[in-house]
Tab-separated table of C-alpha atoms and ligand atoms in Angstrom:
chain	number	residue	atom	x	y	z
A	1	MET	CA	60.287	-205.874	116.977
A	2	GLY	CA	59.021	-205.817	120.901
A	3	LYS	CA	59.671	-208.518	123.610
A	4	ASN	CA	59.198	-212.292	122.319
A	5	GLY	CA	58.218	-211.388	118.807
A	6	THR	CA	55.328	-209.283	120.555
A	7	ASN	CA	54.216	-205.782	118.740
A	8	LEU	CA	56.617	-202.680	120.435
A	9	ASP	CA	53.606	-200.448	120.480
A	10	LYS	CA	51.835	-202.489	122.834
A	11	ASP	CA	55.378	-203.067	125.322
A	12	LEU	CA	56.031	-199.464	125.234
A	13	GLU	CA	52.381	-198.503	126.385
A	14	ILE	CA	52.660	-200.852	129.263
A	15	LEU	CA	56.229	-199.439	129.902
A	16	ALA	CA	54.941	-195.781	130.286
A	17	LYS	CA	52.452	-197.293	132.123
A	18	SER	CA	54.568	-198.380	135.022
A	19	VAL	CA	56.787	-195.476	134.273
A	20	LEU	CA	53.737	-193.283	134.631
A	21	SER	CA	53.251	-194.855	138.334
A	22	GLY	CA	56.711	-194.066	139.854
A	23	LYS	CA	59.201	-196.811	138.338
A	24	LYS	CA	62.008	-194.882	137.633
A	25	VAL	CA	64.093	-194.791	134.984
A	26	THR	CA	67.707	-195.833	135.073
A	27	PHE	CA	69.555	-195.135	131.327
A	28	PHE	CA	72.631	-197.012	129.849
A	29	GLN	CA	74.070	-195.649	126.578
A	30	GLY	CA	76.055	-195.037	124.340
A	31	ALA	CA	77.889	-193.481	121.240
A	32	GLY	CA	74.357	-194.602	119.128
A	33	VAL	CA	72.381	-191.969	121.021
A	34	SER	CA	75.006	-188.653	119.834
A	35	THR	CA	75.137	-189.752	116.114
A	36	SER	CA	72.049	-187.871	115.234
A	37	ALA	CA	73.986	-184.864	116.593
A	38	GLY	CA	76.326	-185.926	114.007
A	39	ILE	CA	79.291	-187.579	115.571
A	40	PRO	CA	80.147	-190.971	114.303
A	41	ASP	CA	80.165	-194.286	116.859
A	42	PHE	CA	82.900	-196.473	117.415
A	43	ARG	CA	81.929	-199.247	114.829
A	44	SER	CA	79.252	-198.252	113.218
A	45	PRO	CA	80.288	-199.907	109.139
A	46	GLU	CA	81.533	-197.581	107.529
A	47	THR	CA	80.364	-194.468	109.004
A	48	GLY	CA	82.178	-195.486	112.800
A	49	ILE	CA	85.205	-193.904	113.654
A	50	TYR	CA	87.082	-196.798	113.323
A	51	SER	CA	86.659	-198.014	109.624
A	52	ASN	CA	87.379	-193.830	108.733
A	53	LEU	CA	91.240	-193.769	110.452
A	54	ALA	CA	93.108	-194.740	107.408
A	55	ARG	CA	94.488	-191.310	107.267
A	56	LEU	CA	95.742	-191.254	110.543
A	57	ASN	CA	98.319	-194.428	110.204
A	58	LEU	CA	97.210	-196.221	113.074
A	59	PRO	CA	99.038	-199.535	113.465
A	60	TYR	CA	95.000	-200.576	114.399
A	61	PRO	CA	92.431	-198.503	114.898
A	62	GLU	CA	91.320	-198.062	118.810
A	63	ALA	CA	95.166	-196.810	119.103
A	64	VAL	CA	93.516	-193.364	118.550
A	65	PHE	CA	92.310	-194.175	122.428
A	66	ASP	CA	95.252	-196.313	123.767
A	67	ILE	CA	97.399	-194.766	126.382
A	68	ASP	CA	100.538	-196.239	125.155
A	69	TYR	CA	100.071	-195.299	122.118
A	70	PHE	CA	99.400	-191.715	123.046
A	71	ARG	CA	102.408	-191.639	124.853
A	72	GLU	CA	104.761	-192.185	121.463
A	73	ASN	CA	102.476	-190.272	119.176
A	74	PRO	CA	99.323	-187.601	120.430
A	75	LYS	CA	98.571	-186.665	116.937
A	76	ALA	CA	96.486	-188.855	116.095
A	77	PHE	CA	94.074	-188.755	118.916
A	78	TYR	CA	94.366	-185.207	118.720
A	79	THR	CA	93.595	-184.715	114.910
A	80	LEU	CA	90.051	-186.974	115.861
A	81	ALA	CA	89.772	-184.737	119.073
A	82	ASP	CA	89.636	-181.926	117.152
A	83	GLU	CA	86.992	-182.982	114.919
A	84	LEU	CA	84.922	-184.742	117.913
A	85	TYR	CA	85.576	-181.390	120.297
A	86	PRO	CA	82.424	-180.719	122.591
A	87	GLY	CA	80.401	-177.117	121.795
A	88	LYS	CA	80.154	-178.717	118.031
A	89	PHE	CA	76.706	-180.607	118.498
A	90	MET	CA	73.623	-180.257	119.759
A	91	PRO	CA	71.673	-182.505	121.958
A	92	THR	CA	69.617	-185.376	120.504
A	93	LYS	CA	65.846	-185.966	120.958
A	94	PHE	CA	66.459	-189.199	122.718
A	95	HIS	CA	68.483	-186.356	125.074
A	96	PHE	CA	66.117	-183.687	125.415
A	97	LEU	CA	63.722	-187.029	127.172
A	98	GLN	CA	66.092	-187.794	129.662
A	99	LYS	CA	66.022	-183.908	130.391
A	100	ILE	CA	62.238	-184.298	130.224
A	101	PHE	CA	62.234	-187.427	132.670
A	102	GLN	CA	64.553	-185.572	135.238
A	103	ASP	CA	62.283	-182.635	135.242
A	104	LYS	CA	59.502	-185.257	135.971
A	105	LYS	CA	60.906	-187.095	138.552
A	106	LEU	CA	61.505	-189.839	136.313
A	107	LEU	CA	64.704	-190.648	136.114
A	108	HIS	CA	66.838	-192.157	138.095
A	109	ARG	CA	70.681	-192.413	136.533
A	110	ILE	CA	72.154	-191.906	133.309
A	111	TYR	CA	75.199	-194.127	132.874
A	112	THR	CA	77.300	-193.246	129.697
A	113	GLN	CA	79.995	-194.338	127.886
A	114	ASN	CA	80.164	-190.787	126.059
A	115	ILE	CA	82.605	-188.310	125.983
A	116	ASP	CA	80.366	-185.509	124.608
A	117	THR	CA	78.775	-183.997	127.281
A	118	LEU	CA	75.973	-183.512	125.225
A	119	GLU	CA	73.514	-185.000	128.663
A	120	ARG	CA	74.826	-181.982	130.439
A	121	LEU	CA	73.785	-179.552	127.049
A	122	ALA	CA	70.779	-181.001	127.260
A	123	GLY	CA	70.437	-179.367	131.111
A	124	ILE	CA	70.698	-182.993	132.808
A	125	GLU	CA	71.935	-181.979	136.695
A	126	ASP	CA	75.879	-183.673	137.318
A	127	LYS	CA	74.012	-185.672	139.913
A	128	TYR	CA	71.890	-187.639	137.777
A	129	ILE	CA	75.282	-188.069	135.690
A	130	VAL	CA	77.967	-191.021	135.257
A	131	GLU	CA	80.074	-190.037	132.816
A	132	ALA	CA	82.448	-193.663	132.652
A	133	HIS	CA	84.513	-193.033	130.457
A	134	GLY	CA	85.355	-189.549	131.286
A	135	SER	CA	84.667	-186.652	129.447
A	136	PHE	CA	86.342	-183.533	127.731
A	137	ALA	CA	85.310	-181.366	130.434
A	138	ALA	CA	89.091	-181.162	132.147
A	139	ASN	CA	92.428	-182.239	131.039
A	140	HIS	CA	95.605	-183.466	132.654
A	141	CYS	CA	99.247	-183.882	131.439
A	142	VAL	CA	99.854	-187.437	131.236
A	143	GLU	CA	103.236	-187.504	133.047
A	144	CYS	CA	103.271	-185.055	136.435
A	145	ARG	CA	98.963	-184.831	136.075
A	146	ALA	CA	99.194	-180.908	136.281
A	147	GLN	CA	95.708	-179.929	134.903
A	148	MET	CA	95.285	-177.335	131.543
A	149	GLU	CA	92.670	-175.125	131.682
A	150	THR	CA	90.649	-176.173	128.863
A	151	SER	CA	90.713	-172.973	126.997
A	152	LEU	CA	94.956	-173.185	126.762
A	153	LEU	CA	94.364	-176.848	125.681
A	154	LYS	CA	92.416	-175.331	122.999
A	155	GLU	CA	95.161	-172.604	122.553
A	156	HIS	CA	97.428	-175.293	122.393
A	157	MET	CA	95.615	-177.211	119.757
A	158	LYS	CA	95.843	-174.377	117.605
A	159	ASN	CA	99.941	-173.657	118.001
A	160	GLU	CA	101.727	-174.655	115.322
A	161	GLU	CA	105.032	-174.585	116.840
A	162	LEU	CA	103.351	-177.309	119.188
A	163	GLU	CA	102.031	-179.108	116.063
A	164	GLY	CA	98.834	-178.673	118.221
A	165	ILE	CA	99.604	-181.192	120.957
A	166	PRO	CA	98.917	-179.786	124.718
A	167	THR	CA	102.121	-179.794	126.176
A	168	CYS	CA	102.240	-179.164	130.224
A	169	PRO	CA	104.330	-176.055	130.596
A	170	HIS	CA	106.157	-177.717	134.288
A	171	CYS	CA	107.577	-180.863	133.007
A	172	LYS	CA	106.856	-181.034	129.223
A	173	GLY	CA	104.962	-183.723	128.795
A	174	TYR	CA	101.840	-184.479	127.094
A	175	VAL	CA	98.249	-183.577	128.020
A	176	LYS	CA	94.965	-185.106	127.024
A	177	PRO	CA	91.566	-184.518	128.268
A	178	ASP	CA	89.973	-186.750	131.017
A	179	ILE	CA	88.806	-189.240	129.083
A	180	VAL	CA	89.587	-193.245	129.708
A	181	PHE	CA	91.370	-194.566	127.016
A	182	PHE	CA	92.141	-198.425	126.984
A	183	GLY	CA	94.406	-199.005	129.595
A	184	GLU	CA	93.329	-196.573	132.337
A	185	ALA	CA	91.024	-196.943	135.291
A	186	LEU	CA	87.468	-195.791	135.356
A	187	PRO	CA	86.513	-192.321	137.287
A	188	ILE	CA	86.046	-194.330	140.993
A	189	LYS	CA	82.561	-192.536	140.404
A	190	PHE	CA	81.808	-195.339	138.361
A	191	PHE	CA	82.155	-197.488	140.700
A	192	ASP	CA	80.440	-196.133	143.975
A	193	GLN	CA	77.712	-194.723	141.910
A	194	TRP	CA	76.750	-198.311	140.742
A	195	GLU	CA	77.504	-200.231	144.290
A	196	LYS	CA	75.092	-197.577	145.403
A	197	ASP	CA	72.391	-198.130	142.338
A	198	MET	CA	71.772	-201.783	140.944
A	199	ASP	CA	69.993	-202.906	143.537
A	200	ASP	CA	67.744	-200.036	142.312
A	201	VAL	CA	67.157	-200.166	138.558
A	202	GLU	CA	63.880	-200.432	138.363
A	203	VAL	CA	63.571	-200.154	134.528
A	204	ALA	CA	66.813	-199.958	132.700
A	205	ILE	CA	67.346	-198.674	129.051
A	206	VAL	CA	70.049	-199.612	127.313
A	207	ALA	CA	70.823	-197.666	124.429
A	208	GLY	CA	73.368	-196.566	121.611
A	209	THR	CA	75.846	-199.144	122.827
A	210	SER	CA	77.637	-202.364	121.296
A	211	LEU	CA	78.057	-203.516	124.744
A	212	THR	CA	81.904	-204.416	124.137
A	213	VAL	CA	83.617	-202.469	126.223
A	214	TYR	CA	83.838	-203.715	129.667
A	215	PRO	CA	83.546	-202.829	132.523
A	216	PHE	CA	80.427	-200.535	131.196
A	217	ALA	CA	78.758	-203.586	129.295
A	218	SER	CA	78.772	-205.973	132.075
A	219	LEU	CA	76.100	-203.473	133.614
A	220	PRO	CA	72.492	-204.308	132.010
A	221	SER	CA	73.376	-207.903	133.578
A	222	GLU	CA	73.975	-206.954	137.145
A	223	VAL	CA	70.595	-205.453	137.321
A	224	LYS	CA	67.982	-207.462	139.208
A	225	HIS	CA	65.926	-209.951	137.712
A	226	ASN	CA	62.457	-208.436	137.696
A	227	THR	CA	64.090	-205.123	136.379
A	228	THR	CA	62.486	-204.760	133.228
A	229	ARG	CA	65.997	-204.480	130.411
A	230	VAL	CA	65.173	-202.343	127.371
A	231	LEU	CA	67.382	-202.449	124.306
A	232	VAL	CA	67.590	-199.407	121.973
A	233	ASN	CA	69.607	-200.331	118.917
A	234	LYS	CA	69.949	-201.351	115.266
A	235	TYR	CA	70.481	-204.981	115.852
A	236	LYS	CA	70.759	-207.559	119.174
A	237	VAL	CA	73.649	-206.965	121.689
A	238	GLY	CA	75.358	-208.583	124.527
A	239	ASP	CA	73.296	-209.900	126.689
A	240	PHE	CA	70.179	-209.063	125.088
A	241	ASN	CA	71.490	-211.680	122.787
A	242	SER	CA	73.426	-214.211	124.760
A	243	ASN	CA	71.534	-213.998	127.830
A	244	LYS	CA	67.877	-213.358	126.851
A	245	ARG	CA	65.448	-212.337	129.723
A	246	LYS	CA	61.166	-212.619	129.399
A	247	LYS	CA	60.689	-209.366	130.637
A	248	ASP	CA	63.346	-207.660	127.736
A	249	ILE	CA	61.390	-206.090	125.510
A	250	VAL	CA	63.921	-205.300	121.856
A	251	ALA	CA	63.570	-202.039	120.200
A	252	LEU	CA	65.890	-202.579	117.211
A	253	THR	CA	65.353	-198.694	115.905
A	254	GLU	CA	67.138	-195.861	115.869
A	255	ALA	CA	67.245	-193.969	119.490
A	256	ASP	CA	65.100	-191.080	118.420
A	257	GLN	CA	62.472	-193.111	116.816
A	258	PHE	CA	62.727	-194.628	120.295
A	259	ALA	CA	62.491	-191.540	122.217
A	260	GLU	CA	59.549	-189.942	120.146
A	261	LEU	CA	57.249	-193.643	119.805
A	262	PHE	CA	57.834	-193.658	123.633
A	263	ALA	CA	57.273	-190.111	124.683
A	264	GLU	CA	53.975	-190.798	122.741
A	265	LYS	CA	53.339	-193.896	124.793
A	266	LEU	CA	53.859	-191.129	127.890
A	267	GLY	CA	51.455	-188.628	126.595
A	268	MET	CA	54.937	-186.188	126.511
A	269	LYS	CA	55.418	-185.696	122.251
A	270	LYS	CA	53.927	-182.382	123.149
A	271	GLU	CA	56.192	-181.289	125.501
A	272	LEU	CA	59.328	-183.108	123.711
A	273	ASP	CA	58.529	-181.170	120.440
A	274	GLU	CA	58.013	-177.694	121.992
A	275	LEU	CA	61.431	-178.357	124.278
A	276	ILE	CA	63.056	-179.030	121.323
A	277	LEU	CA	61.928	-176.221	119.211
A	278	ARG	CA	63.164	-174.265	121.913
A	279	GLU	CA	66.324	-175.650	122.338
A	280	HIS	CA	66.988	-175.469	118.686
A	281	LYS	CA	65.543	-171.398	118.432
A	282	LYS	CA	67.990	-170.755	120.973
A	283	TYR	CA	70.660	-172.430	118.580
A	284	ALA	CA	69.695	-170.178	115.547
A	285	LYS	CA	69.439	-167.299	118.091
A	286	LYS	CA	73.094	-167.530	118.601
A	287	GLY	CA	74.246	-167.747	115.184
A	288	GLY	CA	77.556	-167.837	114.772
A	289	LYS	CA	78.084	-167.687	118.593
A	290	GLU	CA	76.543	-171.420	119.055
A	291	LYS	CA	80.225	-172.341	119.243
A	292	GLU	CA	81.293	-170.701	122.053
A	293	ASN	CA	78.668	-170.068	124.005
A	294	THR	CA	78.170	-174.334	124.290
A	295	ASP	CA	81.513	-174.273	125.209
A	296	GLU	CA	81.040	-171.834	127.664
A	297	LYS	CA	78.971	-173.937	129.808
A	298	ALA	CA	81.395	-177.039	129.211
A	299	ALA	CA	84.053	-175.258	130.882
A	300	LYS	CA	80.792	-174.357	133.647
A	301	VAL	CA	80.293	-178.043	133.792
A	302	ALA	CA	84.027	-179.276	134.271
A	303	LYS	CA	84.093	-177.111	137.867
A	304	GLU	CA	81.078	-179.798	138.876
A	305	VAL	CA	83.643	-182.412	136.897
A	306	ARG	CA	87.014	-181.211	138.791
A	307	ALA	CA	85.713	-182.535	141.759
A	308	GLU	CA	85.966	-186.102	141.043
A	309	GLU	CA	88.845	-185.928	138.670
A	310	LYS	CA	91.848	-186.457	141.951
A	311	GLU	CA	89.776	-189.345	142.380
A	312	HIS	CA	90.898	-192.105	139.418
A	313	ILE	CA	91.718	-195.368	141.380
A	314	PRO	CA	95.490	-196.969	140.058
A	315	PRO	CA	94.835	-199.161	137.107
A	316	SER	CA	93.979	-202.593	137.582
A	317	ARG	CA	93.294	-205.632	135.627
A	318	ASN	CA	89.403	-205.291	137.191
A	319	ASN	CA	88.524	-201.478	136.392
A	320	THR	CA	90.782	-200.489	133.862
A	321	ASN	CA	88.985	-199.723	130.160
A	322	GLN	CA	88.678	-203.182	128.426
A	323	GLU	CA	86.939	-204.416	125.150
A	324	LEU	CA	85.944	-208.048	124.769
A	325	SER	CA	88.699	-209.006	122.886
A	326	ASN	CA	91.363	-206.545	123.513
A	327	HIS	CA	94.325	-206.158	121.327
A	328	ASP	CA	96.482	-205.541	124.206
A	329	GLU	CA	95.774	-209.217	125.712
B	1	LIG	P1	80.331	-198.755	119.401
B	1	LIG	O1	80.966	-199.598	119.733
B	1	LIG	O2	80.633	-197.510	118.214
B	1	LIG	O3	78.576	-199.082	119.091
B	1	LIG	C1	77.758	-198.008	119.441
B	1	LIG	C2	76.381	-198.857	118.903
B	1	LIG	O4	75.069	-198.231	118.435
B	1	LIG	C3	75.788	-199.640	118.260
B	1	LIG	O5	76.289	-201.203	118.373
B	1	LIG	C4	75.295	-199.306	116.795
B	1	LIG	O6	75.070	-200.226	116.174
B	1	LIG	C5	74.492	-198.508	117.320
B	1	LIG	N1	73.431	-197.215	116.948
B	1	LIG	C6	74.178	-196.073	116.038
B	1	LIG	N2	73.266	-195.299	115.805
B	1	LIG	C7	72.717	-195.297	116.153
B	1	LIG	C8	70.818	-195.167	116.274
B	1	LIG	N3	70.849	-193.827	116.085
B	1	LIG	N4	70.056	-195.705	117.271
B	1	LIG	C9	70.739	-196.442	117.926
B	1	LIG	N5	71.494	-197.456	118.015
B	1	LIG	C10	72.534	-196.863	117.290
B	1	LIG	O7	79.738	-197.532	120.731
B	1	LIG	P2	79.859	-197.624	121.974
B	1	LIG	O8	79.390	-196.618	123.277
B	1	LIG	O9	79.150	-198.680	121.994
B	1	LIG	O10	81.524	-197.822	122.962
B	1	LIG	C11	81.807	-197.314	123.878
B	1	LIG	C12	82.473	-195.958	123.354
B	1	LIG	C13	82.381	-196.198	122.276
B	1	LIG	C14	83.337	-195.622	124.517
B	1	LIG	O11	84.558	-195.384	125.572
B	1	LIG	C15	83.182	-193.888	124.440
B	1	LIG	O12	83.604	-193.215	124.706
B	1	LIG	C16	83.176	-194.207	122.918
B	1	LIG	N6	82.751	-193.060	121.880
B	1	LIG	C17	81.798	-192.082	121.973
B	1	LIG	C18	80.972	-191.449	121.355
B	1	LIG	C19	80.462	-190.234	121.817
B	1	LIG	O13	81.424	-189.397	122.418
B	1	LIG	N7	79.249	-189.562	121.258
B	1	LIG	C20	81.269	-190.712	120.235
B	1	LIG	C21	82.654	-192.586	119.727
B	1	LIG	C22	83.016	-193.002	119.902
């Protein structure tokens, strides 16, 4: 279903024309664009991470990503991290369409809440990506902030003496990847880049996010009123529910289905199919080495991200990661 109950097909045809005429696309995305890669989202009933955490004995599901809980009990996070660690998953059709947008200079920015680095693995350059909730690309001690190389972190995750908990060689504090937990500040790049971008969003595609984690969730409501906003989700969320605008397009589809349909309207379907085929062949050729090789790429990415990691700003009530109905409040 498209805007105001009209046909999505037609809406996307019109949108495709305006993109091809030079209107650049800014994406705002979440876990739903990566579920088809095999990474569960947080909140989908039955398949989401939160509904599958019983085995971790958490006091409440979000505790697995809560910095105070982590300081006391890091095991829960590392059990999950072992399953979700980047390198095991390939980007999705949605990510590869974004790569084509980059190559055709139709991409303005990707604001992502995801920590899976699939945007980077799809070949999107650092300058286009804002990882609002950080990523697994670098790691620090939560006590003394000393950095730990990813190779050492992985060794610690396998170390039985340490019970799989990466531990700082300097102060014995726990080390965690630089993904933003509830109660931690977002990377400064998020705020700086958004200040520069917010008035320049021509087409906003909001995809695979429940729009429940703030401050990220407020971005789609901050774009100008003449921006065309598109929601891609299984159901209506956030501003598209409570504050719908006349020009909004609501695509209640799977992210990959949307990518396929939009690529078709843009005349890029063949290119998308070919790109995906090439990437699949590359992965298949690597055979058993797939995991190591994708990890190597993640390590390269770590260097790019390192420059940003020093820039974490001190937590305050306005810029720390907050859920809509925060369990801390
Ligand atoms: P969420 O709250 O789990 O919401 C996901 C949303 O995506 C839901 O509204 C679903 O309906 C929707 N959805 C699920 N599958 C699809 C699909 N195939 N096509 C379209 N829509 C779909 O996740 P959010 O990203 O909104 O929450 C923010 C959290 C999730 C961030 O802090 C992330 O770090 C965190 N997270 C990230 C990953 C990842 O990196 N892949 C995985 C799980 C959680």
